[in-house]
Short mmCIF file of C-alpha atoms in Angstrom, two decimals:
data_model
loop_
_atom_site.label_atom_id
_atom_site.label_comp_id
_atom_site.label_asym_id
_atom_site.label_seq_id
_atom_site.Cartn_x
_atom_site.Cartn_y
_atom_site.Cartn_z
CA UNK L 28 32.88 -7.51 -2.60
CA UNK L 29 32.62 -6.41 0.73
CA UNK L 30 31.33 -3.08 0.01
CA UNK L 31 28.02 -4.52 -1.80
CA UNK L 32 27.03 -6.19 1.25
CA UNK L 33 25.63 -3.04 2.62
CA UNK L 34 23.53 -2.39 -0.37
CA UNK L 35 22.84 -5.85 -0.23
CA UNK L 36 21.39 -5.65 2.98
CA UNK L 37 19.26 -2.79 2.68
CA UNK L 38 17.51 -3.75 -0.24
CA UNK L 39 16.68 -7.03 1.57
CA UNK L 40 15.19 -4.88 4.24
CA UNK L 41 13.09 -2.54 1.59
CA UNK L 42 11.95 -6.03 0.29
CA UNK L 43 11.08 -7.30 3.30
CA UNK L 44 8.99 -4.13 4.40
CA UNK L 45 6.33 -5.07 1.57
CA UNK L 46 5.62 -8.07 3.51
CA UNK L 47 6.07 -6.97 7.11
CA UNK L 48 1.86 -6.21 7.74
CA UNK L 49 1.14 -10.28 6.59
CA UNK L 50 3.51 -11.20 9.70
CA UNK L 51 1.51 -8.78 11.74
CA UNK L 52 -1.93 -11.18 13.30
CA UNK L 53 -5.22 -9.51 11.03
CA UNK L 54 -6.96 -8.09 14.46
CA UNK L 55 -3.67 -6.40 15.15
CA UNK L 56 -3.62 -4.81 11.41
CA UNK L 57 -7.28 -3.94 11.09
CA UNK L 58 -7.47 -2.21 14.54
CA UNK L 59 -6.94 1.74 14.65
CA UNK L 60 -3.17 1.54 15.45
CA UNK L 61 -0.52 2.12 12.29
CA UNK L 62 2.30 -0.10 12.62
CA UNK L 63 5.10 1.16 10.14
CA UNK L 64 8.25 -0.66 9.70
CA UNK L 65 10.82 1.48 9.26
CA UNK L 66 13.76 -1.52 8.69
CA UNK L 67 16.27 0.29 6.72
CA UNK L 68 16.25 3.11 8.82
CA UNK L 69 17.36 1.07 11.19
CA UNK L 70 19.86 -0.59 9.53
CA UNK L 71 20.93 2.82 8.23
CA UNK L 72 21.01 4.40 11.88
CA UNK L 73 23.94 0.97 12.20
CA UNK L 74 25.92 2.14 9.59
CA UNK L 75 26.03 5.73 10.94
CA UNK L 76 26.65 4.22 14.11
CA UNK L 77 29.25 1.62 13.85
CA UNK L 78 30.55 1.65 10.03
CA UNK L 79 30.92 5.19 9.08
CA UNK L 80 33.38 7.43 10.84
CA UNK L 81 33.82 11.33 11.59
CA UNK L 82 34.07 12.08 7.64
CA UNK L 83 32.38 9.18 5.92
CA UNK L 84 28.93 9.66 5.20
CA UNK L 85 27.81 6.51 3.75
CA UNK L 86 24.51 6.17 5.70
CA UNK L 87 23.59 9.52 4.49
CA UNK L 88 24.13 8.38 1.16
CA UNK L 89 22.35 5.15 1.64
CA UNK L 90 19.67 6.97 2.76
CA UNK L 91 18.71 8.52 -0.07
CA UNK L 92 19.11 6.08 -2.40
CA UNK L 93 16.97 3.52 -0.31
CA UNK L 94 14.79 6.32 0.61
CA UNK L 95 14.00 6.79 -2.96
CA UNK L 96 13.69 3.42 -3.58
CA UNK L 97 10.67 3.14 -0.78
CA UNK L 98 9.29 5.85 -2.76
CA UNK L 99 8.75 4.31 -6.11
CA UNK L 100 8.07 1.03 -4.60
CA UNK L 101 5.57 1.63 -1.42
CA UNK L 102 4.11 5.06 -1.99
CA UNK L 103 4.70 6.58 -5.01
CA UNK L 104 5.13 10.07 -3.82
CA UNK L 105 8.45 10.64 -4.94
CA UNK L 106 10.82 12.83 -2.35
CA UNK L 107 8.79 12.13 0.91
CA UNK L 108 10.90 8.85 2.26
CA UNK L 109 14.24 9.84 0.52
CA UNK L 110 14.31 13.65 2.00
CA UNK L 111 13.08 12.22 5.64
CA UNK L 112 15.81 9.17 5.93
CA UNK L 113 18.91 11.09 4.68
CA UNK L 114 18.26 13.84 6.75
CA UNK L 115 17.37 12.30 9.71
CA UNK L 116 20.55 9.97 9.49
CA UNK L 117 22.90 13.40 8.74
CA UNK L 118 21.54 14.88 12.08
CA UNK L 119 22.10 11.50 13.82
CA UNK L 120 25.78 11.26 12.09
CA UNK L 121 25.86 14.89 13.68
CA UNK L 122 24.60 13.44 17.41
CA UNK L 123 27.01 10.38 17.10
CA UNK L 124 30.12 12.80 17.85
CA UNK L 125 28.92 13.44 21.32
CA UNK L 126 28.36 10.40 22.37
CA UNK L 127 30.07 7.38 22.79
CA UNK L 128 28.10 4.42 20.63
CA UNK L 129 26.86 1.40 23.01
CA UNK L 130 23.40 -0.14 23.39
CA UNK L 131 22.19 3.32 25.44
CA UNK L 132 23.20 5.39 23.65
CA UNK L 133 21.89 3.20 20.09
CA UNK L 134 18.33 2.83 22.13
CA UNK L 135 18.43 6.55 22.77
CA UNK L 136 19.16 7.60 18.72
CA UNK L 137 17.03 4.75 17.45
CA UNK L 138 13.95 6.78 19.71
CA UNK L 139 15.07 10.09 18.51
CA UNK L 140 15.39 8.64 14.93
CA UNK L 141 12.12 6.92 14.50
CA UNK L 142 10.44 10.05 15.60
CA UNK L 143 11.98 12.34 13.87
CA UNK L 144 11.88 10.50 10.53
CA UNK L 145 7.90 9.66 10.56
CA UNK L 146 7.66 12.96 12.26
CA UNK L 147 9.15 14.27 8.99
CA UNK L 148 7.06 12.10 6.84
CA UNK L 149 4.23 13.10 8.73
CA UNK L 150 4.22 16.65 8.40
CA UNK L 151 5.23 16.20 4.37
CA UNK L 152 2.38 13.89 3.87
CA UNK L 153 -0.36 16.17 5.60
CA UNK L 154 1.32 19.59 3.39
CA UNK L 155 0.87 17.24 0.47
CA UNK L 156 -2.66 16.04 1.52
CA UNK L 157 -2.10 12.52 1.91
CA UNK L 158 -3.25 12.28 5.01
CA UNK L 159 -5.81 14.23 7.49
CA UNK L 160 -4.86 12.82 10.47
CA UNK L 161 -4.80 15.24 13.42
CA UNK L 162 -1.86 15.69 15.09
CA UNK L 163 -2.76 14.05 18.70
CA UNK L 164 -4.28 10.87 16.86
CA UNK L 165 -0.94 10.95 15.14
CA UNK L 166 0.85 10.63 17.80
CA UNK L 167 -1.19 8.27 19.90
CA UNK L 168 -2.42 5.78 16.69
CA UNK L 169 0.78 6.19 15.06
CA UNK L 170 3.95 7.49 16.31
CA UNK L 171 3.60 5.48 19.71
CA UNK L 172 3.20 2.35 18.35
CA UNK L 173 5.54 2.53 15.58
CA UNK L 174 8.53 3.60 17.47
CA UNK L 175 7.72 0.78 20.12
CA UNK L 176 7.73 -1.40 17.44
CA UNK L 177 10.96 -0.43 15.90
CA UNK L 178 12.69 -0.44 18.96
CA UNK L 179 11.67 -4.27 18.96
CA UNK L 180 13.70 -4.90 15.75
CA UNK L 181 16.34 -2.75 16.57
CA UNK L 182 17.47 -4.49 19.44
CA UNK L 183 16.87 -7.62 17.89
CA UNK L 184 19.33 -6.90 15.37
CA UNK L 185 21.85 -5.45 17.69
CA UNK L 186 23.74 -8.21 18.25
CA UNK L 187 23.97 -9.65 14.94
CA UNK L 188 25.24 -6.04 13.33
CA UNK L 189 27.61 -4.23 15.84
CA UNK L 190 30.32 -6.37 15.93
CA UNK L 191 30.08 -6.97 12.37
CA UNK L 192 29.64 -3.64 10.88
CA UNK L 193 32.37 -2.41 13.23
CA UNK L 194 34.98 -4.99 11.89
CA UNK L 195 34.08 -3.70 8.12
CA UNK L 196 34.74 -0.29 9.35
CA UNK L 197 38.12 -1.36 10.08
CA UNK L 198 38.91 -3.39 6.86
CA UNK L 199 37.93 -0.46 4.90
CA UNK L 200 40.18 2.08 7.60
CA UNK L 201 43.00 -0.45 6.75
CA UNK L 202 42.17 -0.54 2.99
CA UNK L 203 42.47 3.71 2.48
CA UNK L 204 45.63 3.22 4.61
CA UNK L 205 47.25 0.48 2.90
CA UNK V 21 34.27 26.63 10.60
CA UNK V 22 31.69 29.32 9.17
CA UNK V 23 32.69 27.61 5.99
CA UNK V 24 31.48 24.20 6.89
CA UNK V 25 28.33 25.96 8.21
CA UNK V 26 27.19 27.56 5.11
CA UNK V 27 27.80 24.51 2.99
CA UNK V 28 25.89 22.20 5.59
CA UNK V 29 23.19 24.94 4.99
CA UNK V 30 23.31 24.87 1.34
CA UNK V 31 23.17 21.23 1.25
CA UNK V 32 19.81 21.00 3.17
CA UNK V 33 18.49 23.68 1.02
CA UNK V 34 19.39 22.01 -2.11
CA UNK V 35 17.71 18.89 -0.12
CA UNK V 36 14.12 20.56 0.32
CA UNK V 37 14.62 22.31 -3.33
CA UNK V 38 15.07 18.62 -4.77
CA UNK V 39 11.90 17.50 -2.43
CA UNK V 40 9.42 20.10 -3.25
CA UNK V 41 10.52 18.95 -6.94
CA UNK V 42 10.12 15.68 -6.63
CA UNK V 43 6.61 15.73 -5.31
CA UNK V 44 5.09 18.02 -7.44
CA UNK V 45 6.74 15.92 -9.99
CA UNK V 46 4.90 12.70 -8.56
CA UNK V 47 1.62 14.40 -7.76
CA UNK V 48 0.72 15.73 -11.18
CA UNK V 49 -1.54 13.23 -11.77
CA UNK V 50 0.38 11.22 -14.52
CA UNK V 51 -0.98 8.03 -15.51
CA UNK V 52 2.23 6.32 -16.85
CA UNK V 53 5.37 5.98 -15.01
CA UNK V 54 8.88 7.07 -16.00
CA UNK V 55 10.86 3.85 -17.32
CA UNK V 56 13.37 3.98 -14.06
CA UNK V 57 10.89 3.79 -11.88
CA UNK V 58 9.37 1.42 -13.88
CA UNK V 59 12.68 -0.88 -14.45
CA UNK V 60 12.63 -0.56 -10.16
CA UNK V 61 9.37 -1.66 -10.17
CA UNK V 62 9.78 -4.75 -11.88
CA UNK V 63 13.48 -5.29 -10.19
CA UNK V 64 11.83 -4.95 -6.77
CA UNK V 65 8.56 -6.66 -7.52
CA UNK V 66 10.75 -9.61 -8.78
CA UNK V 67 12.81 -10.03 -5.85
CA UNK V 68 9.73 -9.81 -3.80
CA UNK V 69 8.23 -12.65 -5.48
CA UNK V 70 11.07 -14.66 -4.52
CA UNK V 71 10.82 -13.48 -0.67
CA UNK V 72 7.01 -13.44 -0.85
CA UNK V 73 7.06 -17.48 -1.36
CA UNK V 74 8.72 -18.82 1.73
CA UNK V 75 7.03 -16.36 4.06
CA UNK V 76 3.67 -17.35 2.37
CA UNK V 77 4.46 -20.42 3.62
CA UNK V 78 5.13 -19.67 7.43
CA UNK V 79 2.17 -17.04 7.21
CA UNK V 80 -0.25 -19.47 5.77
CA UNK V 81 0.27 -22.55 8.61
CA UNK V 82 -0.68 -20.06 11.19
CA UNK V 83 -4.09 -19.20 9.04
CA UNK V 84 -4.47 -23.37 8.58
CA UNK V 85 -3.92 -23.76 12.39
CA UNK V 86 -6.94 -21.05 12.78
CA UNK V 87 -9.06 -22.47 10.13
CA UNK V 88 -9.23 -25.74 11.67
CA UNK V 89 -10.67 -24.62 14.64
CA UNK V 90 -13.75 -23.57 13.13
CA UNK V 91 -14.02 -26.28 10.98
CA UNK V 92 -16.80 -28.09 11.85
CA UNK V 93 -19.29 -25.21 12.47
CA UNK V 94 -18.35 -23.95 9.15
CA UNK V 95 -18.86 -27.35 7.89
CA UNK V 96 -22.41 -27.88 8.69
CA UNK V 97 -23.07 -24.05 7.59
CA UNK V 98 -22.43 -25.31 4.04
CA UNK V 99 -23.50 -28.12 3.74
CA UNK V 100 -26.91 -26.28 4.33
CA UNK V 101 -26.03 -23.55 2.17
CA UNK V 102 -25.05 -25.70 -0.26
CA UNK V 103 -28.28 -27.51 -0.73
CA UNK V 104 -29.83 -24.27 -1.06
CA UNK V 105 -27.06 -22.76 -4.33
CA UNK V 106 -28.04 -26.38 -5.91
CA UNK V 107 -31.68 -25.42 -6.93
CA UNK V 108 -30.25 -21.70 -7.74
CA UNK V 109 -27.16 -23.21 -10.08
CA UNK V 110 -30.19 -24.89 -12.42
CA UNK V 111 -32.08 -21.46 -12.14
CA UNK V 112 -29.19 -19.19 -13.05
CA UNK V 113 -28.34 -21.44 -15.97
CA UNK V 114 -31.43 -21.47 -17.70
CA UNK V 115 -31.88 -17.90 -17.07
CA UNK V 116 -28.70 -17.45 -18.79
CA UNK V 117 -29.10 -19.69 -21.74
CA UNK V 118 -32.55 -17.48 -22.15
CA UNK V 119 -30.20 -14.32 -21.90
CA UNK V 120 -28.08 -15.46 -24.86
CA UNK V 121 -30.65 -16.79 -26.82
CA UNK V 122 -32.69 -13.24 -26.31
CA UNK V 123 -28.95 -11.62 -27.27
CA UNK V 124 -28.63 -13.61 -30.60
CA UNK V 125 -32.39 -12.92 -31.78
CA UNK V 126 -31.11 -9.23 -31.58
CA UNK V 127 -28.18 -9.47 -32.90
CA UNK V 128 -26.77 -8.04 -29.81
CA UNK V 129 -23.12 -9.78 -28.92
CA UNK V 130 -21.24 -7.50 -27.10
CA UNK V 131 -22.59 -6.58 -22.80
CA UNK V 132 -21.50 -4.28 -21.02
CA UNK V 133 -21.37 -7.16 -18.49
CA UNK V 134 -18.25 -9.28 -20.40
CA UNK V 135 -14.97 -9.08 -19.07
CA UNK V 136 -11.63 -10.84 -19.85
CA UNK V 137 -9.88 -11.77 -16.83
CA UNK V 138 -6.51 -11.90 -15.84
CA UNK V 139 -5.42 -14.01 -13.08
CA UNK V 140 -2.51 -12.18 -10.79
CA UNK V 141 -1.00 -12.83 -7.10
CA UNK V 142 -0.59 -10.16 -4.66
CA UNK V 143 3.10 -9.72 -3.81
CA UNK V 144 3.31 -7.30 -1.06
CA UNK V 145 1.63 -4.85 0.73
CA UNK V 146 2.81 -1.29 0.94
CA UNK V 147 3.94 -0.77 4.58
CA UNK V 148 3.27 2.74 4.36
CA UNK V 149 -0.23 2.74 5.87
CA UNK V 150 -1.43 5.51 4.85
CA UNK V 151 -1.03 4.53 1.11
CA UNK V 152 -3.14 2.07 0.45
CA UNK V 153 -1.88 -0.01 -2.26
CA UNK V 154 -0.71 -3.87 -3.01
CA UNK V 155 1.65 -4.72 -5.54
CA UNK V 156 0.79 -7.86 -8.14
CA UNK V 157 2.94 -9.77 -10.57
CA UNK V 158 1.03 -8.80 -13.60
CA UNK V 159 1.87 -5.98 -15.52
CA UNK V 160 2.02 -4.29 -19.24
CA UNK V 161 3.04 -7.46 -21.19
CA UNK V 162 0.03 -9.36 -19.89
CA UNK V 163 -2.48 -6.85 -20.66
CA UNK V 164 -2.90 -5.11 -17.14
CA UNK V 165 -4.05 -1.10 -18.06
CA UNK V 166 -4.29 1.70 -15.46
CA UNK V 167 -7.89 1.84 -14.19
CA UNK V 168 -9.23 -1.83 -14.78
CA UNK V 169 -10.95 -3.13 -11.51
CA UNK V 170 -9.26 -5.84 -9.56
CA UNK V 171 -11.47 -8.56 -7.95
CA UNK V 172 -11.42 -11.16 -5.70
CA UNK V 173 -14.11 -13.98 -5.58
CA UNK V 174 -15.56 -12.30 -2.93
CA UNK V 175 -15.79 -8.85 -4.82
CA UNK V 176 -14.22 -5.94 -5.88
CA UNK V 177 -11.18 -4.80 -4.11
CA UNK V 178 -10.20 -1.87 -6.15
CA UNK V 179 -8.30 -0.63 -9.39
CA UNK V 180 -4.96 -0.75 -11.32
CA UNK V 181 -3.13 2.84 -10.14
CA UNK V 182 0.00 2.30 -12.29
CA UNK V 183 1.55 -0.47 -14.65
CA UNK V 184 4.98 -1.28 -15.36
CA UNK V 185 6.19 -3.92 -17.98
CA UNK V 186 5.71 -6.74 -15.39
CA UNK V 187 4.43 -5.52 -12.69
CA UNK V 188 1.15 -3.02 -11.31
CA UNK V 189 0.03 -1.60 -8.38
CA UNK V 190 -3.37 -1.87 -7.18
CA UNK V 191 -5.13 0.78 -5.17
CA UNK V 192 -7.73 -0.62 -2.78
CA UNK V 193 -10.81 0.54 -2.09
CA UNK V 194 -9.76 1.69 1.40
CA UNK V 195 -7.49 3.70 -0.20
CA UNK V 196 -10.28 5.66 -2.37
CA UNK V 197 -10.61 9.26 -2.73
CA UNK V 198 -13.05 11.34 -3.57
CA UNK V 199 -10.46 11.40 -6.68
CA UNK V 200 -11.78 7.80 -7.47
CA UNK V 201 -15.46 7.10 -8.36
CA UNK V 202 -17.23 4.09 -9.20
CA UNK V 203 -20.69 4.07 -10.45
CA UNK V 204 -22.63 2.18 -8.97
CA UNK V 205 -26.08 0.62 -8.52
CA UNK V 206 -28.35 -1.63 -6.02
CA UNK V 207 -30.60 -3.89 -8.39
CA UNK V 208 -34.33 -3.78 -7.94
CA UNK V 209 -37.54 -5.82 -9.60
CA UNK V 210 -39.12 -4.00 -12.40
CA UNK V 211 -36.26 -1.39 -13.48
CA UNK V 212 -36.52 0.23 -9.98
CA UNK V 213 -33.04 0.01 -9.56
CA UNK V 214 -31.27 2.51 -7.52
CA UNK V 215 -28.17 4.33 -8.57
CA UNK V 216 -25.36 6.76 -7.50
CA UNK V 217 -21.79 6.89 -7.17
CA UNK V 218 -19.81 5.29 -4.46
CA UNK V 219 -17.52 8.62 -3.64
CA UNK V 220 -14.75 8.01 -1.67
CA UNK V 221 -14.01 5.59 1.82
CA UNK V 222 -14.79 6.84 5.06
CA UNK V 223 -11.56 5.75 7.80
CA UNK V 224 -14.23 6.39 10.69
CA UNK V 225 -16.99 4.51 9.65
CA UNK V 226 -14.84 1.57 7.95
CA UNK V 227 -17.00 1.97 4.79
CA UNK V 228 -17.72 3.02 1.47
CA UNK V 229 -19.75 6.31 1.20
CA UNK V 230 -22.53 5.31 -1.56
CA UNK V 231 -24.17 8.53 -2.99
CA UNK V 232 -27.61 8.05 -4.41
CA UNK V 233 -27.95 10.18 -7.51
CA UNK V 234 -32.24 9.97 -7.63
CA UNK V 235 -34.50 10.05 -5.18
CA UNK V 236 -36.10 6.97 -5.35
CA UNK V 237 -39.09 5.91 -3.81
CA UNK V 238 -38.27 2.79 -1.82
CA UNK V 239 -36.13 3.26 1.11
CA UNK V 240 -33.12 1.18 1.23
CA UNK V 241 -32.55 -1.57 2.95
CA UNK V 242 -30.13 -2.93 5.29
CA UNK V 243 -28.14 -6.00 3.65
CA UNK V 244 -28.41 -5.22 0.37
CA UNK V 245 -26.14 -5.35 -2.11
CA UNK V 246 -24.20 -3.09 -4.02
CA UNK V 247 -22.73 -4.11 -7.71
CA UNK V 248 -21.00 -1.56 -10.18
CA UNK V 249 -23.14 -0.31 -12.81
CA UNK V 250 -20.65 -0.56 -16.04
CA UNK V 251 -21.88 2.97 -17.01
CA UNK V 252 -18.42 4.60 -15.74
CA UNK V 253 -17.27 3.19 -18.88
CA UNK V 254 -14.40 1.55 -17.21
CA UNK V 255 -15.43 -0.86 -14.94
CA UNK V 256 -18.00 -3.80 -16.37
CA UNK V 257 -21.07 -3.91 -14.56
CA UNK V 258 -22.08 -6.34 -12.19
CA UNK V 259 -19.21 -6.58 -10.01
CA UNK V 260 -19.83 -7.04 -6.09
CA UNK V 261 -18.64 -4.28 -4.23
CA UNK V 262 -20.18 -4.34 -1.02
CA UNK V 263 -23.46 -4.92 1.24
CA UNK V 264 -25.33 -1.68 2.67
CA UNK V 265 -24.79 -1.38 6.11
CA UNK V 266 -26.75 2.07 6.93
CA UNK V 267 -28.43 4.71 5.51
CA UNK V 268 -27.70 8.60 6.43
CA UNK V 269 -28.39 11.64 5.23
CA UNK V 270 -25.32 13.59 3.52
CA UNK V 271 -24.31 17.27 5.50
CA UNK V 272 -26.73 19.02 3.29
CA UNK V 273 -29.88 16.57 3.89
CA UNK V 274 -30.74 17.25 0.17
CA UNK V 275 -29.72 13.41 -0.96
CA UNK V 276 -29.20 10.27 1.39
CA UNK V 277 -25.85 8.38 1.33
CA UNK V 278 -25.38 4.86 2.20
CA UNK V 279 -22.27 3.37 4.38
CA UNK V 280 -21.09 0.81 2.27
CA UNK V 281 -19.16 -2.11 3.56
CA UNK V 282 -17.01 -3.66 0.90
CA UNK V 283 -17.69 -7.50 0.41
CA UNK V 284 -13.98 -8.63 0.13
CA UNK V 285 -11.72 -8.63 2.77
CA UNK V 286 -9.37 -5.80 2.09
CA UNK V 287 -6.63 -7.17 4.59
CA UNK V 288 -5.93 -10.94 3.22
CA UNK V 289 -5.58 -10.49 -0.44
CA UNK V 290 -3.86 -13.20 -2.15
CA UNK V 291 -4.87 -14.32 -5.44
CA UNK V 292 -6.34 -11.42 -7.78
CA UNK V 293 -8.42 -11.06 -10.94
CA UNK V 294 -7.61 -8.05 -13.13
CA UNK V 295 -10.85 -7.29 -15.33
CA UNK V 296 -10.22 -6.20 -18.48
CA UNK V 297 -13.85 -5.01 -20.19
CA UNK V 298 -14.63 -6.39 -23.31
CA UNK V 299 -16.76 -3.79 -24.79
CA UNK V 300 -14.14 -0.55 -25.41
CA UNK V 301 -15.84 2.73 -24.54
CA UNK V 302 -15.38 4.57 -27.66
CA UNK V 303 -14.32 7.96 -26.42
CA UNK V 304 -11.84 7.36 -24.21
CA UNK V 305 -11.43 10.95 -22.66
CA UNK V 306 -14.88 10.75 -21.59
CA UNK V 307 -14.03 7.69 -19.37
CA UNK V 308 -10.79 8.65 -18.02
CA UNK V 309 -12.65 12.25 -17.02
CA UNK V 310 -15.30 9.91 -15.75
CA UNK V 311 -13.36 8.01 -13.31
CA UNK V 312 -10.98 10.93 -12.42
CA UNK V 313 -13.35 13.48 -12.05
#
């Protein structure tokens, strides 16, 4: 039972995404600035955190699945989110090694995460022609405020998901044991 | 250790392989959808009508707090303008008993004009902003095909992309192409009437580029409005899609475009009216090619 709540979870968050702009005030959403919500990476960037350990990669898994998901749901270009989340989540499982995981360092990985997943989606998006966007009004319009944003939710839900996800990682250390 | 390298490698490799793949797959142009995604679809967009309720709720008090404060201005507004439509009501429904009438003495039932339509609520908004798309609760079973128009009562707002069983996707104007074309035309007295194609949306202008096919001798005017024509063979005709807001001349300076501003507000979309045209183009390539050209 325990290991559906993660799923659980996530698709909550990929749910939750396709409301996220009518929360947003309509001057805020019509102005030039692109406000993405980028929830289950997040929440995926937790699980590689605090849940997985040195050979688990369930957050790289996740990642594709819920990547793929945003895909068909949001955007329709099929590849784009899945290819950007799971990778971006592998390199982070990768950074998680050197570091040891408190608020700093989650801060620090959630920056590096948010930019290089939309950076990712980005570049995909203007090979594909999806988008014309130049690169400086990318990062100004865009990136900035996006990551800002993110950052917002991320330490909102730090609190309610370290603890937590850290005491499943030990039930299911104790489970492979026992 | 070199072993764990080259498998790491192989992995992302196999990663982009499976990307490139998947996009070309999705960017083929395909008009139906694969049954997973569309079981997804309707899994997702089900679940999202559940969520979609409660924060309705919250979302709408704020809008009711804002409404009230304008009120009374808007109040006395319509009560003027209301005065005014009475006269006009009487107007446009003798004109339109006179249309029928007119119809029936020649035998002519079916307009290009008549549309069925199908009532649907917007369940979310794609939070990929670069995508322009909504998702509503109507889909295959209740007679939603790609390409119909989607209204609002203030006007159009743009056009089923993709169906599943019981749910579709809606692409907004804002999210038009030069992929997606509407034909469209700005009425005149006395068969002047002016017509083109509205081409694509323009991010840095905010509005729809208008093309005028024929050089027509009036100049257009600021404020006036833009309905679709009906001879796309997809969309019905009549349909509000926006007021002029200025005339240029295209990059050539052979034929004049207008900058369009669409009528309905593309940001709160709630309750939406799939039109389903009555009269059936006959060839049906033609009007797919049409609107895809």
């Amino acid at each position: 039972m325990r290991r559906l709540y993660l799923p659980l979870v996530l698709f909550f968050f990929v749910i939750l995404e396709g409301v996220a702009i009518e929360l947003l005030p309509a001057s805020f959403v019509m102005s030039d600035l692109l406000i993405i919500p980028h929830w289950v990476f997040i929440f995926l960037l937790y699980i590689a955190l605090f849940y997985d350990n040195d050979r688990t990669y369930f957050s790289v898994l996740y990642g594709a699945i819920f990547g793929l998901l945003i895909d068909i749901v949001y955007t329709g270009v099929l590849g784009v989110y899945m290819f950007a989340y799971a990778f971006t989540i592998y390199v982070m499982h990768g950074i998680r090694k050197l570091l040891h995981s408190n608020i700093y360092v989650t801060i620090l990985l959630g920056i590096i995460g948010i930019l290089f997943a939309d950076f990712t989606i980005y570049l995909v998006y203007s090979v594909v022609g999806l988008t014309d966007m130049v690169l400086e009004d990318y990062m100004l319009y865009r990136l900035l405020p996006t990551i800002i944003a993110n950052l917002l939710f991320l330490l909102v839900l730090y609190p309610i998901t370290k603890n937590r996800l850290s005491k499943w990682q030990d039930e299911q250390i104790t489970k492979t044991i026992n | 250790m070199p072993f764990f390298r080259k498998k790491r490698l192989f992995i992302i490799l196999i990663g982009i392989i499976i990307l490139v793949v998947l996009i070309g797959f999705s960017l083929k142009g395909r008009d139906q959808l694969s049954t997973p995604e569309q079981f997804i679809k309707d899994t997702v967009g089900w679940a999202q009508s559940v969520v979609h309720t409660p924060v309705k709720f919250i979302t709408d008090i704020f809008t009711n707090i804002d409404d009230l404060k304008d009120t009374y201005k808007e109040n006395q507004i319509l009560k003027e303008k209301l005065s005014q439509s009475k006269s006009l009501i009487y107007e446009v429904q003798e004109i339109k008993e006179a249309n029928e009438e007119l119809r029936k003495a020649l035998d002519k039932t079916e307009s290009i004009r008549d549309f069925n339509p199908i009532q649907a609520t917007v369940m979310s908004r794609t939070p990929e902003r670069w995508v322009e798309q909504v998702t509503i609760n109507k889909g295959k079973q209740d007679g939603v095909r790609s390409n119909m128009a989607v209204i609002t009562a203030d006007g159009m707002v743009g056009k089923i992309q993709t169906v599943s069983q019981f749910s579709s996707t809606v692409q907004l104007l804002t999210g038009f192409d030069q992929f997606n074309r509407i034909s469209a035309t700005i009425s005149r007295e006395e068969g002047n009437d002016i017509f083109g194609l509205i081409e694509e949306y323009d991010k840095e202008t905010n509005s729809l580029l208008f093309k005028i096919i024929e050089d027509s001798e009036t100049d257009l005017k600021k404020g006036e409005l833009v309905v679709s024509s009906g001879m796309g063979g997809v969309f019905p005709a009549g349909l509000t899609i926006g007021t002029v807001k200025e005339v240029v001349p295209d990059q050539y300076g052979l034929t004049r475009t207008a900058l369009v501003e669409p009528a309905a507000d593309m940001f709160e979309i709630n309750n939406v009216i799939v039109v389903d045209r009555t009269l059936k183009e006959n060839d049906k390539a033609e009007s797919v090619q049409e609107d895809k050209e």
